[in-house]
Amino acid sequence: MKKLIVIVLVLIGFILVSGIRGNANTAIDVATNGGVPKDPAASLSQAELVEINQLWEGSAHALADVNCSSCHQDSETKELVVKPTQESCQSCHEVAVETFLFGKHGIRISEGLSPLTPAMAHLPMKESAMDKQMNCNSCHNVHSVDTWQASVDSCLTCHNDTHSLNYQNSKHGELFAEQGTLPRPNGESVTCATCHLPRQELENTENTIVVVNHNNTFTLKPRDRMVKEVCMNCHSVEYSYNSIFDDELVEENFARPPSLNLETFDLVRALEKKRSSQAEQ
């Protein structure tokens, strides 16, 4: 029985690697040459290949018939692509990649430079993540396509500033934690991604689709852009403005109601009261 299980696992790995190369007759030679792999993909063990296959089987990619060769095979040359870049993702996720390249995370790639690393950032970053290169794979486990992980955990893998670290103690973080483990954050979740990668509706000739804007700087400046794009989905305009312009509250990651009272809203109420009084006369 054990021998049968081993044979099955080896066959799964063989089929997976063969699929990656797109040619069953050119299976990757997993043998090494003096300890140096002949092929980069050969550095993966059978156990790792089995794990990758299991992650993929439960993913949205598998449900959509996106298999290994979809990402790991050049569509023109049919050559193996060991580490797919944003170009592979863009063939399906056009808006996501396009907006990613506009933000701080991706702007260096769009300029033809090396990817951004946390070591280049001005914000405090985790020492363990300093050499991490920012691309699609940095936040998304591309084999499991786990958007739950990408919505918070991936951010906290690198970010070490007060605002980011306080998320877990905020009301937003508590609501998210109460939901437990879901396939993906639902519409009531407020995660790092909810505010910094807002969902937006795009209309085309056939229907309206919801896309995630992956430009992580889109809602940062001007600051009140976040009010319209995000905060007012749940909060009133006054609560939103009093929160987003309270620097201490932002640092606390909105862990309490705002104490700021913008004079603008008092002026608006006074004007409305004056207009109502004049209308009654």
PDB file of C-alpha atoms in Angstrom:
ATOM      1  CA  MET A   1       0.000   0.000   0.000  1.00  0.00           C
ATOM      2  CA  LYS A   2       2.818   2.399   0.895  1.00  0.00           C
ATOM      3  CA  LYS A   3       4.524   1.618  -2.387  1.00  0.00           C
ATOM      4  CA  LEU A   4       1.306   2.441  -4.241  1.00  0.00           C
ATOM      5  CA  ILE A   5       1.009   5.822  -2.474  1.00  0.00           C
ATOM      6  CA  VAL A   6       4.597   6.684  -3.386  1.00  0.00           C
ATOM      7  CA  ILE A   7       3.964   5.777  -7.023  1.00  0.00           C
ATOM      8  CA  VAL A   8       0.835   7.947  -7.098  1.00  0.00           C
ATOM      9  CA  LEU A   9       2.689  10.934  -5.612  1.00  0.00           C
ATOM     10  CA  VAL A  10       5.519  10.576  -8.125  1.00  0.00           C
ATOM     11  CA  LEU A  11       3.034  10.410 -10.984  1.00  0.00           C
ATOM     12  CA  ILE A  12       1.269  13.561  -9.754  1.00  0.00           C
ATOM     13  CA  GLY A  13       4.584  15.417  -9.670  1.00  0.00           C
ATOM     14  CA  PHE A  14       5.505  14.084 -13.094  1.00  0.00           C
ATOM     15  CA  ILE A  15       2.188  15.173 -14.597  1.00  0.00           C
ATOM     16  CA  LEU A  16       2.407  18.609 -12.981  1.00  0.00           C
ATOM     17  CA  VAL A  17       5.906  19.309 -14.232  1.00  0.00           C
ATOM     18  CA  SER A  18       5.046  17.945 -17.654  1.00  0.00           C
ATOM     19  CA  GLY A  19       2.038  20.287 -17.760  1.00  0.00           C
ATOM     20  CA  ILE A  20       4.246  23.210 -16.911  1.00  0.00           C
ATOM     21  CA  ARG A  21       6.466  22.530 -19.862  1.00  0.00           C
ATOM     22  CA  GLY A  22       3.504  21.915 -22.092  1.00  0.00           C
ATOM     23  CA  ASN A  23       5.088  18.819 -23.584  1.00  0.00           C
ATOM     24  CA  ALA A  24       4.665  15.387 -22.058  1.00  0.00           C
ATOM     25  CA  ASN A  25       7.691  14.150 -23.962  1.00  0.00           C
ATOM     26  CA  THR A  26      10.055  16.672 -22.397  1.00  0.00           C
ATOM     27  CA  ALA A  27       9.544  15.962 -18.739  1.00  0.00           C
ATOM     28  CA  ILE A  28      11.944  17.793 -16.473  1.00  0.00           C
ATOM     29  CA  ASP A  29      14.971  15.776 -15.505  1.00  0.00           C
ATOM     30  CA  VAL A  30      15.065  15.963 -11.733  1.00  0.00           C
ATOM     31  CA  ALA A  31      18.566  14.555 -11.616  1.00  0.00           C
ATOM     32  CA  THR A  32      21.364  16.910 -10.672  1.00  0.00           C
ATOM     33  CA  ASN A  33      24.755  17.511 -12.170  1.00  0.00           C
ATOM     34  CA  GLY A  34      27.331  17.451  -9.404  1.00  0.00           C
ATOM     35  CA  GLY A  35      24.790  18.954  -7.054  1.00  0.00           C
ATOM     36  CA  VAL A  36      23.813  21.670  -9.549  1.00  0.00           C
ATOM     37  CA  PRO A  37      20.256  21.295 -10.879  1.00  0.00           C
ATOM     38  CA  LYS A  38      20.106  20.923 -14.647  1.00  0.00           C
ATOM     39  CA  ASP A  39      16.817  22.778 -14.675  1.00  0.00           C
ATOM     40  CA  PRO A  40      15.670  25.464 -12.172  1.00  0.00           C
ATOM     41  CA  ALA A  41      12.361  23.668 -11.695  1.00  0.00           C
ATOM     42  CA  ALA A  42      14.255  20.519 -10.760  1.00  0.00           C
ATOM     43  CA  SER A  43      15.140  22.137  -7.436  1.00  0.00           C
ATOM     44  CA  LEU A  44      11.561  21.454  -6.326  1.00  0.00           C
ATOM     45  CA  SER A  45      11.126  18.262  -4.394  1.00  0.00           C
ATOM     46  CA  GLN A  46       8.286  15.855  -5.075  1.00  0.00           C
ATOM     47  CA  ALA A  47       6.731  16.893  -1.758  1.00  0.00           C
ATOM     48  CA  GLU A  48       6.787  20.543  -2.827  1.00  0.00           C
ATOM     49  CA  LEU A  49       5.230  19.683  -6.190  1.00  0.00           C
ATOM     50  CA  VAL A  50       2.476  17.730  -4.453  1.00  0.00           C
ATOM     51  CA  GLU A  51       1.845  20.657  -2.085  1.00  0.00           C
ATOM     52  CA  ILE A  52       1.647  23.100  -5.005  1.00  0.00           C
ATOM     53  CA  ASN A  53      -0.778  20.833  -6.795  1.00  0.00           C
ATOM     54  CA  GLN A  54      -2.978  20.558  -3.715  1.00  0.00           C
ATOM     55  CA  LEU A  55      -3.052  24.341  -3.294  1.00  0.00           C
ATOM     56  CA  TRP A  56      -3.973  24.780  -6.933  1.00  0.00           C
ATOM     57  CA  GLU A  57      -6.733  22.151  -6.824  1.00  0.00           C
ATOM     58  CA  GLY A  58      -8.657  24.178  -4.235  1.00  0.00           C
ATOM     59  CA  SER A  59      -8.100  27.548  -5.879  1.00  0.00           C
ATOM     60  CA  ALA A  60     -10.185  29.852  -8.018  1.00  0.00           C
ATOM     61  CA  HIS A  61      -7.645  29.244 -10.772  1.00  0.00           C
ATOM     62  CA  ALA A  62      -8.515  25.549 -10.874  1.00  0.00           C
ATOM     63  CA  LEU A  63     -12.227  26.360 -11.003  1.00  0.00           C
ATOM     64  CA  ALA A  64     -11.551  28.659 -13.962  1.00  0.00           C
ATOM     65  CA  ASP A  65      -9.426  26.036 -15.773  1.00  0.00           C
ATOM     66  CA  VAL A  66      -6.266  28.078 -15.274  1.00  0.00           C
ATOM     67  CA  ASN A  67      -3.647  25.358 -15.029  1.00  0.00           C
ATOM     68  CA  CYS A  68       0.133  25.217 -14.667  1.00  0.00           C
ATOM     69  CA  SER A  69       0.912  25.953 -18.311  1.00  0.00           C
ATOM     70  CA  SER A  70      -1.371  29.007 -18.243  1.00  0.00           C
ATOM     71  CA  CYS A  71       1.240  30.819 -16.157  1.00  0.00           C
ATOM     72  CA  HIS A  72       4.422  28.761 -16.520  1.00  0.00           C
ATOM     73  CA  GLN A  73       4.536  28.450 -20.303  1.00  0.00           C
ATOM     74  CA  ASP A  74       5.357  31.239 -22.735  1.00  0.00           C
ATOM     75  CA  SER A  75       2.364  31.486 -25.065  1.00  0.00           C
ATOM     76  CA  GLU A  76       4.570  32.101 -28.112  1.00  0.00           C
ATOM     77  CA  THR A  77       7.787  30.157 -27.586  1.00  0.00           C
ATOM     78  CA  LYS A  78       6.221  27.437 -25.420  1.00  0.00           C
ATOM     79  CA  GLU A  79       9.293  27.672 -23.187  1.00  0.00           C
ATOM     80  CA  LEU A  80       9.045  27.043 -19.460  1.00  0.00           C
ATOM     81  CA  VAL A  81       8.590  30.179 -17.346  1.00  0.00           C
ATOM     82  CA  VAL A  82       9.990  29.235 -13.936  1.00  0.00           C
ATOM     83  CA  LYS A  83       8.994  32.438 -12.151  1.00  0.00           C
ATOM     84  CA  PRO A  84       6.065  34.129 -13.876  1.00  0.00           C
ATOM     85  CA  THR A  85       6.008  37.911 -13.616  1.00  0.00           C
ATOM     86  CA  GLN A  86       3.173  40.419 -13.662  1.00  0.00           C
ATOM     87  CA  GLU A  87       3.037  39.915 -17.432  1.00  0.00           C
ATOM     88  CA  SER A  88       1.593  36.434 -16.943  1.00  0.00           C
ATOM     89  CA  CYS A  89      -0.950  37.765 -14.431  1.00  0.00           C
ATOM     90  CA  GLN A  90      -1.849  40.645 -16.732  1.00  0.00           C
ATOM     91  CA  SER A  91      -3.035  38.303 -19.475  1.00  0.00           C
ATOM     92  CA  CYS A  92      -6.120  37.704 -17.302  1.00  0.00           C
ATOM     93  CA  HIS A  93      -6.007  40.393 -14.578  1.00  0.00           C
ATOM     94  CA  GLU A  94      -5.467  43.432 -16.788  1.00  0.00           C
ATOM     95  CA  VAL A  95      -6.897  46.126 -14.511  1.00  0.00           C
ATOM     96  CA  ALA A  96      -5.306  44.695 -11.366  1.00  0.00           C
ATOM     97  CA  VAL A  97      -1.810  44.699 -12.869  1.00  0.00           C
ATOM     98  CA  GLU A  98      -2.254  48.033 -14.630  1.00  0.00           C
ATOM     99  CA  THR A  99      -3.255  49.776 -11.402  1.00  0.00           C
ATOM    100  CA  PHE A 100      -0.508  47.951  -9.472  1.00  0.00           C
ATOM    101  CA  LEU A 101       2.089  49.470 -11.804  1.00  0.00           C
ATOM    102  CA  PHE A 102       0.744  52.961 -11.025  1.00  0.00           C
ATOM    103  CA  GLY A 103       1.298  52.593  -7.264  1.00  0.00           C
ATOM    104  CA  LYS A 104       4.418  52.696  -5.110  1.00  0.00           C
ATOM    105  CA  HIS A 105       4.592  48.922  -5.057  1.00  0.00           C
ATOM    106  CA  GLY A 106       4.884  48.653  -8.830  1.00  0.00           C
ATOM    107  CA  ILE A 107       6.094  51.976 -10.204  1.00  0.00           C
ATOM    108  CA  ARG A 108       9.742  50.871 -10.370  1.00  0.00           C
ATOM    109  CA  ILE A 109       8.795  47.871 -12.517  1.00  0.00           C
ATOM    110  CA  SER A 110       6.792  50.071 -14.874  1.00  0.00           C
ATOM    111  CA  GLU A 111       9.864  52.315 -15.212  1.00  0.00           C
ATOM    112  CA  GLY A 112      12.023  49.340 -16.172  1.00  0.00           C
ATOM    113  CA  LEU A 113      13.888  49.322 -12.846  1.00  0.00           C
ATOM    114  CA  SER A 114      14.356  46.513 -10.359  1.00  0.00           C
ATOM    115  CA  PRO A 115      11.276  45.799  -8.212  1.00  0.00           C
ATOM    116  CA  LEU A 116      10.747  47.809  -5.026  1.00  0.00           C
ATOM    117  CA  THR A 117      12.008  46.197  -1.846  1.00  0.00           C
ATOM    118  CA  PRO A 118      11.077  47.151   1.749  1.00  0.00           C
ATOM    119  CA  ALA A 119      14.717  48.191   2.243  1.00  0.00           C
ATOM    120  CA  MET A 120      14.025  51.135  -0.111  1.00  0.00           C
ATOM    121  CA  ALA A 121      10.930  52.318   1.787  1.00  0.00           C
ATOM    122  CA  HIS A 122      10.713  55.404   3.999  1.00  0.00           C
ATOM    123  CA  LEU A 123       8.209  53.737   6.341  1.00  0.00           C
ATOM    124  CA  PRO A 124       9.377  51.290   9.057  1.00  0.00           C
ATOM    125  CA  MET A 125       9.565  47.751   7.639  1.00  0.00           C
ATOM    126  CA  LYS A 126      10.173  44.320   9.137  1.00  0.00           C
ATOM    127  CA  GLU A 127      13.837  43.369   9.148  1.00  0.00           C
ATOM    128  CA  SER A 128      12.908  39.902   7.933  1.00  0.00           C
ATOM    129  CA  ALA A 129      11.345  41.336   4.753  1.00  0.00           C
ATOM    130  CA  MET A 130      13.970  43.852   3.663  1.00  0.00           C
ATOM    131  CA  ASP A 131      14.980  41.946   0.516  1.00  0.00           C
ATOM    132  CA  LYS A 132      11.455  40.973  -0.548  1.00  0.00           C
ATOM    133  CA  GLN A 133      10.740  42.104  -4.108  1.00  0.00           C
ATOM    134  CA  MET A 134       7.350  43.677  -4.677  1.00  0.00           C
ATOM    135  CA  ASN A 135       5.372  41.968  -7.388  1.00  0.00           C
ATOM    136  CA  CYS A 136       2.102  40.060  -7.635  1.00  0.00           C
ATOM    137  CA  ASN A 137       3.636  37.054  -5.894  1.00  0.00           C
ATOM    138  CA  SER A 138       4.676  39.170  -2.914  1.00  0.00           C
ATOM    139  CA  CYS A 139       1.097  39.529  -1.665  1.00  0.00           C
ATOM    140  CA  HIS A 140      -0.700  36.674  -3.385  1.00  0.00           C
ATOM    141  CA  ASN A 141       0.114  33.015  -3.001  1.00  0.00           C
ATOM    142  CA  VAL A 142      -0.467  32.388  -6.673  1.00  0.00           C
ATOM    143  CA  HIS A 143      -1.076  28.674  -6.204  1.00  0.00           C
ATOM    144  CA  SER A 144      -3.797  29.024  -3.554  1.00  0.00           C
ATOM    145  CA  VAL A 145      -5.024  32.476  -4.737  1.00  0.00           C
ATOM    146  CA  ASP A 146      -5.839  33.241  -1.103  1.00  0.00           C
ATOM    147  CA  THR A 147      -7.284  36.759  -1.016  1.00  0.00           C
ATOM    148  CA  TRP A 148      -7.836  36.417   2.740  1.00  0.00           C
ATOM    149  CA  GLN A 149      -4.076  36.285   3.244  1.00  0.00           C
ATOM    150  CA  ALA A 150      -3.483  39.071   0.755  1.00  0.00           C
ATOM    151  CA  SER A 151      -5.943  41.433   2.454  1.00  0.00           C
ATOM    152  CA  VAL A 152      -4.053  41.755   5.768  1.00  0.00           C
ATOM    153  CA  ASP A 153      -1.347  39.179   6.477  1.00  0.00           C
ATOM    154  CA  SER A 154       0.648  39.982   3.360  1.00  0.00           C
ATOM    155  CA  CYS A 155       0.722  43.686   4.319  1.00  0.00           C
ATOM    156  CA  LEU A 156       1.932  42.922   7.846  1.00  0.00           C
ATOM    157  CA  THR A 157       4.672  40.702   6.469  1.00  0.00           C
ATOM    158  CA  CYS A 158       6.530  43.899   5.508  1.00  0.00           C
ATOM    159  CA  HIS A 159       4.905  46.936   7.137  1.00  0.00           C
ATOM    160  CA  ASN A 160       6.084  47.719  10.662  1.00  0.00           C
ATOM    161  CA  ASP A 161       4.702  51.241  11.206  1.00  0.00           C
ATOM    162  CA  THR A 162       2.318  52.187  14.005  1.00  0.00           C
ATOM    163  CA  HIS A 163      -0.738  52.538  11.789  1.00  0.00           C
ATOM    164  CA  SER A 164      -0.275  49.075  10.280  1.00  0.00           C
ATOM    165  CA  LEU A 165       0.504  47.332  13.567  1.00  0.00           C
ATOM    166  CA  ASN A 166      -2.560  48.872  15.250  1.00  0.00           C
ATOM    167  CA  TYR A 167      -4.942  47.318  12.712  1.00  0.00           C
ATOM    168  CA  GLN A 168      -5.306  44.123  14.744  1.00  0.00           C
ATOM    169  CA  ASN A 169      -6.555  46.186  17.724  1.00  0.00           C
ATOM    170  CA  SER A 170      -8.937  48.358  15.754  1.00  0.00           C
ATOM    171  CA  LYS A 171     -12.703  47.904  15.375  1.00  0.00           C
ATOM    172  CA  HIS A 172     -12.084  47.105  11.734  1.00  0.00           C
ATOM    173  CA  GLY A 173      -9.652  44.367  12.714  1.00  0.00           C
ATOM    174  CA  GLU A 174     -12.038  42.953  15.334  1.00  0.00           C
ATOM    175  CA  LEU A 175     -14.867  42.708  12.800  1.00  0.00           C
ATOM    176  CA  PHE A 176     -12.583  40.936  10.356  1.00  0.00           C
ATOM    177  CA  ALA A 177     -11.342  38.492  13.002  1.00  0.00           C
ATOM    178  CA  GLU A 178     -14.923  37.602  14.004  1.00  0.00           C
ATOM    179  CA  GLN A 179     -15.595  36.314  10.513  1.00  0.00           C
ATOM    180  CA  GLY A 180     -13.118  33.485  10.924  1.00  0.00           C
ATOM    181  CA  THR A 181     -11.638  31.885   7.860  1.00  0.00           C
ATOM    182  CA  LEU A 182     -13.546  32.525   4.676  1.00  0.00           C
ATOM    183  CA  PRO A 183     -12.606  31.825   1.080  1.00  0.00           C
ATOM    184  CA  ARG A 184     -12.227  35.569   0.695  1.00  0.00           C
ATOM    185  CA  PRO A 185     -13.142  38.702   2.686  1.00  0.00           C
ATOM    186  CA  ASN A 186     -16.815  39.460   2.238  1.00  0.00           C
ATOM    187  CA  GLY A 187     -18.408  42.827   1.554  1.00  0.00           C
ATOM    188  CA  GLU A 188     -18.664  43.663   5.268  1.00  0.00           C
ATOM    189  CA  SER A 189     -14.962  43.145   5.915  1.00  0.00           C
ATOM    190  CA  VAL A 190     -12.684  46.108   6.467  1.00  0.00           C
ATOM    191  CA  THR A 191      -9.128  45.025   5.834  1.00  0.00           C
ATOM    192  CA  CYS A 192      -5.949  46.816   4.827  1.00  0.00           C
ATOM    193  CA  ALA A 193      -6.960  46.128   1.241  1.00  0.00           C
ATOM    194  CA  THR A 194     -10.463  47.536   1.733  1.00  0.00           C
ATOM    195  CA  CYS A 195      -9.065  51.015   2.363  1.00  0.00           C
ATOM    196  CA  HIS A 196      -5.853  50.973   0.354  1.00  0.00           C
ATOM    197  CA  LEU A 197      -6.939  48.841  -2.613  1.00  0.00           C
ATOM    198  CA  PRO A 198     -10.585  49.923  -2.988  1.00  0.00           C
ATOM    199  CA  ARG A 199     -13.107  47.992  -5.012  1.00  0.00           C
ATOM    200  CA  GLN A 200     -14.403  50.028  -7.912  1.00  0.00           C
ATOM    201  CA  GLU A 201     -17.157  49.493 -10.452  1.00  0.00           C
ATOM    202  CA  LEU A 202     -16.264  49.551 -14.136  1.00  0.00           C
ATOM    203  CA  GLU A 203     -18.950  49.785 -16.750  1.00  0.00           C
ATOM    204  CA  ASN A 204     -18.607  48.371 -20.219  1.00  0.00           C
ATOM    205  CA  THR A 205     -21.033  47.816 -23.039  1.00  0.00           C
ATOM    206  CA  GLU A 206     -22.418  44.627 -21.533  1.00  0.00           C
ATOM    207  CA  ASN A 207     -22.435  44.967 -17.759  1.00  0.00           C
ATOM    208  CA  THR A 208     -20.836  46.455 -14.666  1.00  0.00           C
ATOM    209  CA  ILE A 209     -17.910  44.645 -13.119  1.00  0.00           C
ATOM    210  CA  VAL A 210     -16.186  45.196  -9.781  1.00  0.00           C
ATOM    211  CA  VAL A 211     -12.407  45.379  -9.834  1.00  0.00           C
ATOM    212  CA  VAL A 212      -9.805  45.930  -7.130  1.00  0.00           C
ATOM    213  CA  ASN A 213      -7.680  49.018  -7.679  1.00  0.00           C
ATOM    214  CA  HIS A 214      -4.175  47.736  -6.847  1.00  0.00           C
ATOM    215  CA  ASN A 215      -2.640  51.229  -6.820  1.00  0.00           C
ATOM    216  CA  ASN A 216      -1.801  51.318  -3.117  1.00  0.00           C
ATOM    217  CA  THR A 217      -1.310  55.082  -3.175  1.00  0.00           C
ATOM    218  CA  PHE A 218      -4.608  55.926  -4.866  1.00  0.00           C
ATOM    219  CA  THR A 219      -6.503  56.716  -1.661  1.00  0.00           C
ATOM    220  CA  LEU A 220      -3.598  58.317   0.204  1.00  0.00           C
ATOM    221  CA  LYS A 221      -3.329  61.696  -1.511  1.00  0.00           C
ATOM    222  CA  PRO A 222      -5.422  63.699  -1.484  1.00  0.00           C
ATOM    223  CA  ARG A 223      -6.421  62.150   1.813  1.00  0.00           C
ATOM    224  CA  ASP A 224     -10.094  62.899   1.391  1.00  0.00           C
ATOM    225  CA  ARG A 225     -10.211  60.666  -1.678  1.00  0.00           C
ATOM    226  CA  MET A 226     -10.490  57.789   0.778  1.00  0.00           C
ATOM    227  CA  VAL A 227     -13.647  59.360   2.218  1.00  0.00           C
ATOM    228  CA  LYS A 228     -15.493  59.035  -1.069  1.00  0.00           C
ATOM    229  CA  GLU A 229     -13.919  55.784  -2.228  1.00  0.00           C
ATOM    230  CA  VAL A 230     -14.057  53.893   1.061  1.00  0.00           C
ATOM    231  CA  CYS A 231     -15.241  55.519   4.310  1.00  0.00           C
ATOM    232  CA  MET A 232     -18.671  56.628   3.121  1.00  0.00           C
ATOM    233  CA  ASN A 233     -19.550  53.073   2.160  1.00  0.00           C
ATOM    234  CA  CYS A 234     -20.279  52.669   5.886  1.00  0.00           C
ATOM    235  CA  HIS A 235     -19.888  56.036   7.669  1.00  0.00           C
ATOM    236  CA  SER A 236     -21.443  59.498   7.320  1.00  0.00           C
ATOM    237  CA  VAL A 237     -19.531  62.222   5.536  1.00  0.00           C
ATOM    238  CA  GLU A 238     -18.927  64.189   8.769  1.00  0.00           C
ATOM    239  CA  TYR A 239     -17.707  61.138  10.705  1.00  0.00           C
ATOM    240  CA  SER A 240     -15.475  60.217   7.789  1.00  0.00           C
ATOM    241  CA  TYR A 241     -13.850  63.641   7.425  1.00  0.00           C
ATOM    242  CA  ASN A 242     -13.386  64.055  11.185  1.00  0.00           C
ATOM    243  CA  SER A 243     -11.646  60.678  11.232  1.00  0.00           C
ATOM    244  CA  ILE A 244      -9.432  60.882   8.184  1.00  0.00           C
ATOM    245  CA  PHE A 245      -8.007  64.316   9.148  1.00  0.00           C
ATOM    246  CA  ASP A 246      -7.304  63.332  12.758  1.00  0.00           C
ATOM    247  CA  ASP A 247      -3.609  62.403  12.558  1.00  0.00           C
ATOM    248  CA  GLU A 248      -3.553  60.696  15.954  1.00  0.00           C
ATOM    249  CA  LEU A 249      -6.612  58.644  15.082  1.00  0.00           C
ATOM    250  CA  VAL A 250      -5.022  57.560  11.805  1.00  0.00           C
ATOM    251  CA  GLU A 251      -1.948  56.436  13.743  1.00  0.00           C
ATOM    252  CA  GLU A 252      -4.243  54.482  16.060  1.00  0.00           C
ATOM    253  CA  ASN A 253      -5.846  52.911  13.003  1.00  0.00           C
ATOM    254  CA  PHE A 254      -9.281  54.289  13.901  1.00  0.00           C
ATOM    255  CA  ALA A 255      -9.394  52.455  17.217  1.00  0.00           C
ATOM    256  CA  ARG A 256     -11.876  54.999  18.660  1.00  0.00           C
ATOM    257  CA  PRO A 257     -14.509  57.498  17.458  1.00  0.00           C
ATOM    258  CA  PRO A 258     -13.076  60.777  16.129  1.00  0.00           C
ATOM    259  CA  SER A 259     -12.582  63.673  18.556  1.00  0.00           C
ATOM    260  CA  LEU A 260     -11.921  66.185  15.784  1.00  0.00           C
ATOM    261  CA  ASN A 261     -14.749  68.563  14.848  1.00  0.00           C
ATOM    262  CA  LEU A 262     -14.123  70.245  11.529  1.00  0.00           C
ATOM    263  CA  GLU A 263     -15.560  73.753  11.519  1.00  0.00           C
ATOM    264  CA  THR A 264     -16.774  73.287   7.957  1.00  0.00           C
ATOM    265  CA  PHE A 265     -19.680  71.147   9.084  1.00  0.00           C
ATOM    266  CA  ASP A 266     -20.757  73.709  11.704  1.00  0.00           C
ATOM    267  CA  LEU A 267     -20.764  76.349   8.972  1.00  0.00           C
ATOM    268  CA  VAL A 268     -22.844  74.097   6.704  1.00  0.00           C
ATOM    269  CA  ARG A 269     -25.393  73.485   9.477  1.00  0.00           C
ATOM    270  CA  ALA A 270     -25.602  77.213  10.257  1.00  0.00           C
ATOM    271  CA  LEU A 271     -26.127  77.997   6.571  1.00  0.00           C
ATOM    272  CA  GLU A 272     -28.828  75.363   6.243  1.00  0.00           C
ATOM    273  CA  LYS A 273     -30.581  76.667   9.365  1.00  0.00           C
ATOM    274  CA  LYS A 274     -30.474  80.205   7.950  1.00  0.00           C
ATOM    275  CA  ARG A 275     -31.900  79.061   4.618  1.00  0.00           C
ATOM    276  CA  SER A 276     -34.710  77.153   6.333  1.00  0.00           C
ATOM    277  CA  SER A 277     -35.562  80.168   8.472  1.00  0.00           C
ATOM    278  CA  GLN A 278     -35.717  82.442   5.425  1.00  0.00           C
ATOM    279  CA  ALA A 279     -37.924  79.942   3.591  1.00  0.00           C
ATOM    280  CA  GLU A 280     -40.459  79.975   6.428  1.00  0.00           C
ATOM    281  CA  GLN A 281     -40.749  83.770   6.448  1.00  0.00           C
TER     282      GLN A 281
END
